[in-house]
Amino acid sequence: MQTVRVHVPYDHTHTRRIGLWLFFISEGFLFLALISSRYYLFGLSRPEELNQALGLLITTILLLSSLTAYRAETSILHGDQGMFLRNTLATILLGSLFLVGVALEWAEAFRFFPPHTRFGTIFFTLTGMHGFHVLSGVVLLVFLYFHGRRGRFGVTNTWPVEGVIKYWHFVDVVWVFIYPTLYLVSS
Amino acid sequence: MGRHYLKAAILWILLTAIGEFLALRIPLFPTAAAEEARIIDSSFILLMILGIPVFTFVLAVLIYTLSTFRSREEAPEDGPPVHGRPAVALLWITITAGLAIYVIFNPGLKGLAELRANQRADLVVRVEGSRWFWKVTYPEYGITAREIVLPVHRRVRFEVTSVDVVHSFWVPAFRVKIDAVPGIVTRVFVTPTQTGTFQEDYHFRLQCAELCGLGHSMMTAPVTVLEQGEFDAWVGKAKP
Amino acid sequence: MAFAPILRGLVWGALGFLLGGGGAVLVRLLLGLPAFQPEPLITIGYFPGLLGWLLGVGAWDVWAREWFGLPVRREAVYDWRRYFRFTTDHKVIGVQYLVTFVVLFLLAGFFAMLMRIELMAPGPTIMSAGLYNHIMSMHGIIMIAVAVAAIIGGLGNFAVPLLIGAEDMAFPRINALSYWLIPPVAVLLVSTFFAGGFDSGWTAYPPLSEVNAPGQVLFNLAVITFGFSSILGALNFLATILRLRAPGMTWRRLPIFVWSIFAASFISLTATQFLAAGLLMILLDREAGMTFFNAARGGAPLLYQHIFWFYSHPAVYIMILPAFGLALEILPHFSRKPLYAYPWLVAGFFGIVFLSFIVWAHHLFTSGMPDYLHGPFMATTELISIPTGLVFLSALGTIWMGRLRLKTPMLFALGFLFNFLIGGVTGIFNADVPTDLHLQDTYFVVGHFHFTIMGGMIFALFAGIYYWFPKITGRMYNETLGKLHFWWMFLTFNTTFIPMFWLGLFGMNRRIFDYPPALGSVNRFISISAFLLGSSFVVFVSNMVLSWARGPQAAANPWQARTLEWQVPSPPPVHNFPAPPQVVGHPYDYGFTNSVHALVGVSGGSGEQGVDTDG
Ligand code: HEA
Ligand code: HEA
Ligand code: CUA
Ligand SMILES: [Cu+2]
C-alpha cells in the first residue's frame, strides 16, 4: 500500500472549537428529550426512597472533578507538564469515583424502583445515559494522560486537551440539570 | 410592461373563476350524516374557496411567464436587473399573513368552538378497540355489541379506549375521528342527522384509522342510524 | 483489490458483533439470567459491530491510528476505486451519497409498485396483510431517508464547498464517517425481511412497535444510526459554512443553496436527537422491560408521539429547505435574472426553521391529547405558510420578465413549484383542526405528503442532478431524454396522486391493504398511473448511465452561470481551486453590465495552503 501525506488545512483549532460546541448543542437536545419525558410522565412528584445523601455526594464529586479538569487545562496552557498530569489523574479518579457512586445508587434503586416500574424507567435511563457519557469522558482522559506522559502536549499543541476537558465540563453541566430533575423537584 | 401585469391579472381572474366554479360544482364529500359533518364540510369548503385564488395566482404567473418570457435560442441575452423592492415583499407578507390569520380564526377556531360548544349528551356509547375488533357497550342499557346503532337527532358521546395498541375511531359519514389509546379514555361527540346503514352506504362504518398490525384494514364495524322508534325496538331486542 | 477495505470492514464488523454479543452472553450468565435472548443480544452486539465496520472500512487507517500515536495511512486512489474507499474528498463523498440514495430511491419505488399492485383491486391480490404492512413500512422509511439525505448528503456535499470557494469540508474525516454509516442502515433495513419484518409504518408508534416481530429492533437500530449520520453531516455543514467561506464571500453574497443547507442543518443538528431518544426508549421498553410507553404498567403511549413528531415535523423542513434552495439556485441562472427578494427569502428560511420547532402537535389532533393544545398548534402551523410564501414570491419574481431557458433542470425546478404548491395548500387543510378530524390518517394526507416530498423534494433533487451532472461527471447528459423524463414523470405523478385527495375524502384510510369495493376503480386508475410513473425512471437511469459512460465532453460552464463551481473545470480538480477565489459581487447579478461574482485562479500560490479564514 502506498502511503501519502495529505495536508488537511482546515482542521484549525477555531474550526474544531465550533464543531465541538455544535456537538454539545446536539447532545443537549438528547438530554432535553429524556429530561422532559420525566416531567411528562411524573409532573413534579418524586418517590421518597431516593438516597439523598448519596445523590448529593456524587454530585459534589463530579463538580470537584470539573475543578481538577480546569486546572489540568490551564497548566498545559502554561506548559506545566507535571501539574497537568497530576490533575488529569485526579480527574480520572474523581470520574471513576462518580461511576462507583452511580453503581451503588443502581444497586439500591433495584430494590426500591427497579427498571420495570415507572420511576425506575426514568431513573435508570437518565443516570445510565449520563453515566455512559462520563465513562467515555474517563476513557478520553486516560488517552490524554498517556499521551501527556509522552510529552505530546505543550503550549503549541493544546487542542486535544482543550477538547476533552470541554467535553468533561459539558458532561458535568448536564448532571447539573439531571440531579435536580431526579432528586430535588417536588410539588 | 404594464400590459404584462394586466394580461396576467386577467388570466388569474379567469383561472380563479373556473376553479371556484368547479370546486363548488364537483361533489366533494360523501354522505354527511351528522351535525359535526356539516361543520367540518363547511370548513373544508371555506378553505377551498380561499385556497383556489392562491393556487391560481401562482399558476397564472407560471403559465404567463412560460408562454411569454422565453429566451430566444439564436440570441441569448440577460433579463432586466431587478432585485425586488422591499415594498413588494412587505405587501406580499401582509397579504399572506392576513390570509393565514383569517384561516386560523375562521374556519379554524370558529369550527373548533362549534364542535365543542355543547358538552351535553343524550346517550353514552363506550367503544373499546382491541386487535382486531371493536367492542361497543351501551352502559345505560347494559348492551354489548359488535356494531354501533344510534338514534337519529340525539347527541351521542363516544368514550373510546383500547386494551392493547393504539387504534382509531373513525366513521366517515360523521367525519370525526379520535384515537383509542390504551390507558386513557378519549371522547368525541356526534349528533346523527340522517338515518342509514352500512349495507346501503359504506360510509356508515366504524373504521380503525390507526395502524395496529395485521388486521388493521379489516378492523371495521357497521354503523346504523335509526329513527327513535326503531332504535328503541333494537334496544329491546338487544337487551340481555 | 478494489473492495479490500469493504471486506475488511465486514470482517471487523462481524468480530465486533461477536465480541459485543459474546460479552453480553457472559455477563448474563454471570448474573444468572437466561443467556440467549436474541433481541438484547442483537442490540448489544450491534454497536461494537458498527464500530468495527467503520474502523475496518478505513477509519482506523486515516483516523484512529492517530489516537494511539501511530502515523495515519492514506491511499492515493484517483480512479473509480475511490468510490469504494473511506475517502475524504467532498466531491467523492457527494457522489457516494448520491448514487447510494438514488439506488435506495429506486428500491423504495419498487416497493411502492408492489403496493400499488396489491391495491389494484379490493381484497387480497398478491400479498398477505402482514407482508403489505412490512412493504409499506419499508417504502415509507427508505423514502424518508432518501428525502432527508439525498440532497444534503449528495448534492450538498458536492456543491457547498465549491459554491463557497473552499477546498473541502471543515471536517473531511467526519464527512467520510457520516457516509460510511449509511451502508449499515441499508443492510439492517433489508435484513428485516429475515427477522419477521416490522409492521408499524415509518412512525413506529408504540405499543404496536413494542409487541411486534424482532424486525422492529433492526428498524430502530437502523434509524438511530441514520440519525447519527445526519447529525454529523449537519455539524460539518454548519462548521464549513461558518468558517470556510472564501475571502469576500459575505453572508449577503452566499448562494441560496448554501443558505438552505445552513438552515436545514440547524434542524438536523438538534431535532434528530429526539428521534434517537424516542427509538431508544422503545428498545429499552422491549428489551430491558422498562415502561415508557407501556400503558398497562403506567407508561404513556402519547409521550412517544410527542417525542417522535418533535423530530419528524422539523424533519419535513430538513427535506424541503434544501429543495427550496436548489430550485431557487437554478431559477436565476436559467431566467438570466437576479434572485428576487434575496434577503427576504433568507429571512423566510429562518422563519421556517424557527416555526418548525413549535408545530409538531398538528400530527396529534386526533390522538387524544388535551383539547387546549389544539388551537395553539393549529395557529403556529398555519403561520408557516407566511415564510414559505416568501419562497414563492422569490421564485415568481425571478422568472417574471426573465429570459427563460427551458433546459431540463429548469423544467424540474418549475415542476417543483407547481407540485409543492398543491402539497403546501393541502397542508392547510390538514392543519385546520376541524377538517383534520376527518382527513387525518386518510389518503388525503398521503396525497399531501407525496406532493410535498415526491413532487417537491424529489423533483428538486432531479433538477439538481441534471443541473450538476456535467460538473460531477465531466460529461453532458442527453437533453432530449432529460425533457422526456420530465414530462413523463410530471404528468404521471399528477395523475397518480391527485385522485388520492378524493379517496381520502371518500373514506379510504391509510396503511390498509384492503378497502371498500366502491373505491376499486379509482384505485385501479391510480395504480396504472403509478406504473407509468415508475417506468419514467427507466428513461432517467438510462440517460444517466449512457451519458456518464459515453456522453459528449462537458464544457466548464455549460449554463453560462456565475457561481463559483462553474468557474473551474468539469469535473473539478482534487483541490477545487488553484488558489482561494476572491469574491467581489453577488452571485446572481445577471443583466448588470460589468458585474462580477468572483475572481478565480488569479493569484498564485498552492491550494495546499487552504483558505485563511482566521482574519
Ligand atoms: C417535505 C415534506 C413536507 C412539507 C414541506 C410539509 C408542509 C406542510 N405540512 Fe405536511 N406532512 C408531511 C410532509 C410535509 N409537509 C408528511 C410526510 C406528513 C405525514 C406524516 C405521516 O403521518 O406519515 C405530513 C402531514 C401533515 C399534517 C398531519 C396530517 C395528519 O396526519 O392529520 C399536517 C397538519 O397540519 C401537515 C401540515 C403541513 C403544512 C401546513 C405545511 C406547510 O409547510 C405548507 C406551507 C406551504 C404553502 C401554504 C404553499 C405556499 C404558500 C403560499 C403560496 C403563500 C400563500 C398561502 C397561504 C397564506 C395559505 N402536514
Ligand atoms: C421521498 C418520499 C416518497 C416518495 C418519492 C414516494 C413515492 C411513491 N409512493 Fe410513497 N410514501 C412515502 C414517501 C414517499 N413515497 C411515505 C413516507 C409513506 C408513508 C408510509 C407509512 O405510512 O408509514 C408513503 C406511503 C405511500 C402509500 C400509502 C400506503 C398506505 O398507506 O397503505 C402509497 C400508496 O399508493 C404510496 C405510493 C407511492 C408511489 C406510487 C410512489 C412513486 O412515486 C414511486 C415511483 C416509482 C419508482 C421510483 C420505481 C422505479 C423503479 C423501477 C420500476 C425499477 C425497480 C428497480 C430496482 C428494484 C432497482 N406511498
Ligand atoms: Cu385497529 Cu387499526
Ligand atoms: Cu408536520
PDB file of N, CA and C and ligand atoms in Angstrom, chain B residues 54 96 99, chain C residues 202 309 316-317 320 362-363 381 384-385 388-389 392 420-421 424 427 430-431 436 440 445 448-449 452-453 510, ligand 1:
ATOM      1  N   VAL B  54     -55.128  31.475  -4.256  1.00  0.00           N
ATOM      2  CA  VAL B  54     -53.691  31.354  -4.005  1.00  0.00           C
ATOM      3  C   VAL B  54     -53.072  30.458  -5.061  1.00  0.00           C
ATOM      4  N   THR B  96     -50.281  37.463   2.657  1.00  0.00           N
ATOM      5  CA  THR B  96     -50.276  36.065   3.099  1.00  0.00           C
ATOM      6  C   THR B  96     -50.545  35.954   4.599  1.00  0.00           C
ATOM      7  N   LEU B  99     -54.227  36.322   5.133  1.00  0.00           N
ATOM      8  CA  LEU B  99     -54.916  35.079   4.792  1.00  0.00           C
ATOM      9  C   LEU B  99     -54.741  34.034   5.888  1.00  0.00           C
TER      10      LEU B  99
ATOM     11  N   TRP C 202     -43.546   3.973   9.106  1.00  0.00           N
ATOM     12  CA  TRP C 202     -42.268   4.631   9.358  1.00  0.00           C
ATOM     13  C   TRP C 202     -42.316   5.369  10.685  1.00  0.00           C
ATOM     14  N   TRP C 309     -42.712  13.374  16.852  1.00  0.00           N
ATOM     15  CA  TRP C 309     -43.038  14.482  15.949  1.00  0.00           C
ATOM     16  C   TRP C 309     -42.224  15.723  16.256  1.00  0.00           C
ATOM     17  N   VAL C 316     -39.487  17.374   8.068  1.00  0.00           N
ATOM     18  CA  VAL C 316     -40.005  17.652   6.721  1.00  0.00           C
ATOM     19  C   VAL C 316     -39.402  18.945   6.184  1.00  0.00           C
ATOM     20  N   TYR C 317     -38.968  19.817   7.075  1.00  0.00           N
ATOM     21  CA  TYR C 317     -38.302  21.022   6.583  1.00  0.00           C
ATOM     22  C   TYR C 317     -36.825  20.760   6.325  1.00  0.00           C
ATOM     23  N   ILE C 320     -37.331  19.828   2.825  1.00  0.00           N
ATOM     24  CA  ILE C 320     -37.804  20.770   1.816  1.00  0.00           C
ATOM     25  C   ILE C 320     -36.933  22.013   1.734  1.00  0.00           C
ATOM     26  N   HIS C 362     -49.450  19.180  15.422  1.00  0.00           N
ATOM     27  CA  HIS C 362     -50.509  19.096  14.411  1.00  0.00           C
ATOM     28  C   HIS C 362     -50.654  17.675  13.852  1.00  0.00           C
ATOM     29  N   HIS C 363     -49.740  16.801  14.227  1.00  0.00           N
ATOM     30  CA  HIS C 363     -49.921  15.395  13.873  1.00  0.00           C
ATOM     31  C   HIS C 363     -50.731  14.663  14.939  1.00  0.00           C
ATOM     32  N   THR C 381     -49.036  26.287  13.081  1.00  0.00           N
ATOM     33  CA  THR C 381     -48.892  25.571  11.808  1.00  0.00           C
ATOM     34  C   THR C 381     -49.304  26.450  10.633  1.00  0.00           C
ATOM     35  N   ILE C 384     -46.783  28.984   9.323  1.00  0.00           N
ATOM     36  CA  ILE C 384     -45.645  28.570   8.485  1.00  0.00           C
ATOM     37  C   ILE C 384     -45.873  28.943   7.030  1.00  0.00           C
ATOM     38  N   SER C 385     -47.125  29.099   6.621  1.00  0.00           N
ATOM     39  CA  SER C 385     -47.322  29.445   5.207  1.00  0.00           C
ATOM     40  C   SER C 385     -46.809  30.853   4.894  1.00  0.00           C
ATOM     41  N   THR C 388     -43.040  30.426   4.107  1.00  0.00           N
ATOM     42  CA  THR C 388     -42.985  29.605   2.896  1.00  0.00           C
ATOM     43  C   THR C 388     -43.452  30.405   1.686  1.00  0.00           C
ATOM     44  N   GLY C 389     -44.412  31.288   1.939  1.00  0.00           N
ATOM     45  CA  GLY C 389     -44.890  32.127   0.847  1.00  0.00           C
ATOM     46  C   GLY C 389     -43.764  32.956   0.240  1.00  0.00           C
ATOM     47  N   PHE C 392     -42.179  31.480  -2.664  1.00  0.00           N
ATOM     48  CA  PHE C 392     -42.917  31.640  -3.907  1.00  0.00           C
ATOM     49  C   PHE C 392     -42.776  33.053  -4.459  1.00  0.00           C
ATOM     50  N   PHE C 420     -45.240  21.519  -5.386  1.00  0.00           N
ATOM     51  CA  PHE C 420     -45.167  21.865  -3.978  1.00  0.00           C
ATOM     52  C   PHE C 420     -46.306  22.788  -3.581  1.00  0.00           C
ATOM     53  N   LEU C 421     -46.746  23.608  -4.521  1.00  0.00           N
ATOM     54  CA  LEU C 421     -47.874  24.485  -4.210  1.00  0.00           C
ATOM     55  C   LEU C 421     -49.090  23.650  -3.823  1.00  0.00           C
ATOM     56  N   GLY C 424     -48.420  22.179  -0.440  1.00  0.00           N
ATOM     57  CA  GLY C 424     -48.490  23.160   0.643  1.00  0.00           C
ATOM     58  C   GLY C 424     -49.909  23.580   0.940  1.00  0.00           C
ATOM     59  N   GLY C 427     -51.714  21.110   2.752  1.00  0.00           N
ATOM     60  CA  GLY C 427     -51.256  21.083   4.139  1.00  0.00           C
ATOM     61  C   GLY C 427     -52.136  21.937   5.029  1.00  0.00           C
ATOM     62  N   ASN C 430     -54.975  20.061   6.334  1.00  0.00           N
ATOM     63  CA  ASN C 430     -54.598  19.188   7.453  1.00  0.00           C
ATOM     64  C   ASN C 430     -54.382  19.982   8.727  1.00  0.00           C
ATOM     65  N   ALA C 431     -53.888  21.205   8.556  1.00  0.00           N
ATOM     66  CA  ALA C 431     -53.538  21.997   9.722  1.00  0.00           C
ATOM     67  C   ALA C 431     -54.769  22.498  10.457  1.00  0.00           C
ATOM     68  N   ASP C 436     -59.132  18.404   9.777  1.00  0.00           N
ATOM     69  CA  ASP C 436     -58.202  17.297  10.026  1.00  0.00           C
ATOM     70  C   ASP C 436     -58.875  16.144  10.763  1.00  0.00           C
ATOM     71  N   GLN C 440     -57.302  13.167   8.882  1.00  0.00           N
ATOM     72  CA  GLN C 440     -56.142  12.531   9.497  1.00  0.00           C
ATOM     73  C   GLN C 440     -56.106  11.046   9.160  1.00  0.00           C
ATOM     74  N   VAL C 445     -54.041  12.764   3.368  1.00  0.00           N
ATOM     75  CA  VAL C 445     -52.713  13.047   3.920  1.00  0.00           C
ATOM     76  C   VAL C 445     -51.633  12.400   3.052  1.00  0.00           C
ATOM     77  N   HIS C 448     -51.175  14.670   0.293  1.00  0.00           N
ATOM     78  CA  HIS C 448     -50.436  15.862   0.746  1.00  0.00           C
ATOM     79  C   HIS C 448     -48.941  15.602   0.781  1.00  0.00           C
ATOM     80  N   PHE C 449     -48.547  14.527   1.423  1.00  0.00           N
ATOM     81  CA  PHE C 449     -47.090  14.422   1.599  1.00  0.00           C
ATOM     82  C   PHE C 449     -46.394  13.882   0.374  1.00  0.00           C
ATOM     83  N   THR C 452     -45.706  17.106  -1.385  1.00  0.00           N
ATOM     84  CA  THR C 452     -44.603  17.895  -0.853  1.00  0.00           C
ATOM     85  C   THR C 452     -43.266  17.173  -1.028  1.00  0.00           C
ATOM     86  N   ILE C 453     -43.228  15.860  -0.748  1.00  0.00           N
ATOM     87  CA  ILE C 453     -41.930  15.186  -0.795  1.00  0.00           C
ATOM     88  C   ILE C 453     -41.594  14.746  -2.209  1.00  0.00           C
ATOM     89  N   ARG C 510     -55.363   5.284   5.469  1.00  0.00           N
ATOM     90  CA  ARG C 510     -54.016   4.874   5.087  1.00  0.00           C
ATOM     91  C   ARG C 510     -53.697   3.483   5.580  1.00  0.00           C
TER      92      ARG C 510
HETATM   93  C1  HEA D   1     -41.374  17.837   2.585  1.00  0.00           C
HETATM   94  C2  HEA D   1     -42.293  17.489   3.357  1.00  0.00           C
HETATM   95  C3  HEA D   1     -43.443  18.284   3.881  1.00  0.00           C
HETATM   96  C4  HEA D   1     -43.700  19.640   3.866  1.00  0.00           C
HETATM   97  C5  HEA D   1     -42.860  20.739   3.305  1.00  0.00           C
HETATM   98  C6  HEA D   1     -44.951  19.814   4.539  1.00  0.00           C
HETATM   99  C7  HEA D   1     -45.540  21.052   4.710  1.00  0.00           C
HETATM  100  C8  HEA D   1     -46.688  21.260   5.454  1.00  0.00           C
HETATM  101  N1  HEA D   1     -47.454  20.293   6.064  1.00  0.00           N
HETATM  102 FE1  HEA D   1     -47.146  18.293   5.961  1.00  0.00          FE
HETATM  103  N2  HEA D   1     -46.710  16.327   6.096  1.00  0.00           N
HETATM  104  C9  HEA D   1     -45.623  15.698   5.546  1.00  0.00           C
HETATM  105  C10 HEA D   1     -44.629  16.286   4.797  1.00  0.00           C
HETATM  106  C11 HEA D   1     -44.548  17.654   4.572  1.00  0.00           C
HETATM  107  N3  HEA D   1     -45.450  18.600   4.945  1.00  0.00           N
HETATM  108  C12 HEA D   1     -45.651  14.288   5.825  1.00  0.00           C
HETATM  109  C13 HEA D   1     -44.618  13.268   5.393  1.00  0.00           C
HETATM  110  C14 HEA D   1     -46.803  14.071   6.564  1.00  0.00           C
HETATM  111  C15 HEA D   1     -47.370  12.744   7.071  1.00  0.00           C
HETATM  112  C16 HEA D   1     -46.610  12.098   8.135  1.00  0.00           C
HETATM  113  C17 HEA D   1     -47.253  10.782   8.486  1.00  0.00           C
HETATM  114  O1  HEA D   1     -48.221  10.792   9.247  1.00  0.00           O
HETATM  115  O2  HEA D   1     -46.794   9.735   7.983  1.00  0.00           O
HETATM  116  C18 HEA D   1     -47.430  15.375   6.747  1.00  0.00           C
HETATM  117  C19 HEA D   1     -48.579  15.563   7.476  1.00  0.00           C
HETATM  118  C20 HEA D   1     -49.081  16.809   7.790  1.00  0.00           C
HETATM  119  C21 HEA D   1     -50.077  17.036   8.780  1.00  0.00           C
HETATM  120  C22 HEA D   1     -50.742  15.973   9.661  1.00  0.00           C
HETATM  121  C23 HEA D   1     -51.835  15.334   8.934  1.00  0.00           C
HETATM  122  C24 HEA D   1     -52.460  14.271   9.730  1.00  0.00           C
HETATM  123  O3  HEA D   1     -51.856  13.211   9.878  1.00  0.00           O
HETATM  124  O4  HEA D   1     -53.561  14.525  10.206  1.00  0.00           O
HETATM  125  C25 HEA D   1     -50.331  18.379   8.797  1.00  0.00           C
HETATM  126  C26 HEA D   1     -51.306  19.059   9.678  1.00  0.00           C
HETATM  127  O5  HEA D   1     -51.222  20.158   9.991  1.00  0.00           O
HETATM  128  C27 HEA D   1     -49.451  18.991   7.812  1.00  0.00           C
HETATM  129  C28 HEA D   1     -49.405  20.351   7.515  1.00  0.00           C
HETATM  130  C29 HEA D   1     -48.440  20.924   6.718  1.00  0.00           C
HETATM  131  C30 HEA D   1     -48.359  22.370   6.493  1.00  0.00           C
HETATM  132  C31 HEA D   1     -49.294  23.409   6.995  1.00  0.00           C
HETATM  133  C32 HEA D   1     -47.256  22.567   5.700  1.00  0.00           C
HETATM  134  C33 HEA D   1     -46.726  23.907   5.255  1.00  0.00           C
HETATM  135  O6  HEA D   1     -45.342  23.998   5.457  1.00  0.00           O
HETATM  136  C34 HEA D   1     -47.032  24.215   3.827  1.00  0.00           C
HETATM  137  C35 HEA D   1     -46.751  25.663   3.513  1.00  0.00           C
HETATM  138  C36 HEA D   1     -46.858  25.992   2.049  1.00  0.00           C
HETATM  139  C37 HEA D   1     -47.869  26.640   1.453  1.00  0.00           C
HETATM  140  C38 HEA D   1     -49.075  27.045   2.192  1.00  0.00           C
HETATM  141  C39 HEA D   1     -47.853  26.910  -0.014  1.00  0.00           C
HETATM  142  C40 HEA D   1     -47.079  28.128  -0.435  1.00  0.00           C
HETATM  143  C41 HEA D   1     -47.506  29.401   0.192  1.00  0.00           C
HETATM  144  C42 HEA D   1     -48.041  30.445  -0.476  1.00  0.00           C
HETATM  145  C43 HEA D   1     -48.223  30.446  -1.947  1.00  0.00           C
HETATM  146  C44 HEA D   1     -48.366  31.640   0.303  1.00  0.00           C
HETATM  147  C45 HEA D   1     -49.806  31.921   0.486  1.00  0.00           C
HETATM  148  C46 HEA D   1     -50.561  30.817   1.112  1.00  0.00           C
HETATM  149  C47 HEA D   1     -51.329  30.918   2.208  1.00  0.00           C
HETATM  150  C48 HEA D   1     -51.399  32.096   3.068  1.00  0.00           C
HETATM  151  C49 HEA D   1     -52.175  29.722   2.605  1.00  0.00           C
HETATM  152  N4  HEA D   1     -48.709  18.002   7.229  1.00  0.00           N
END
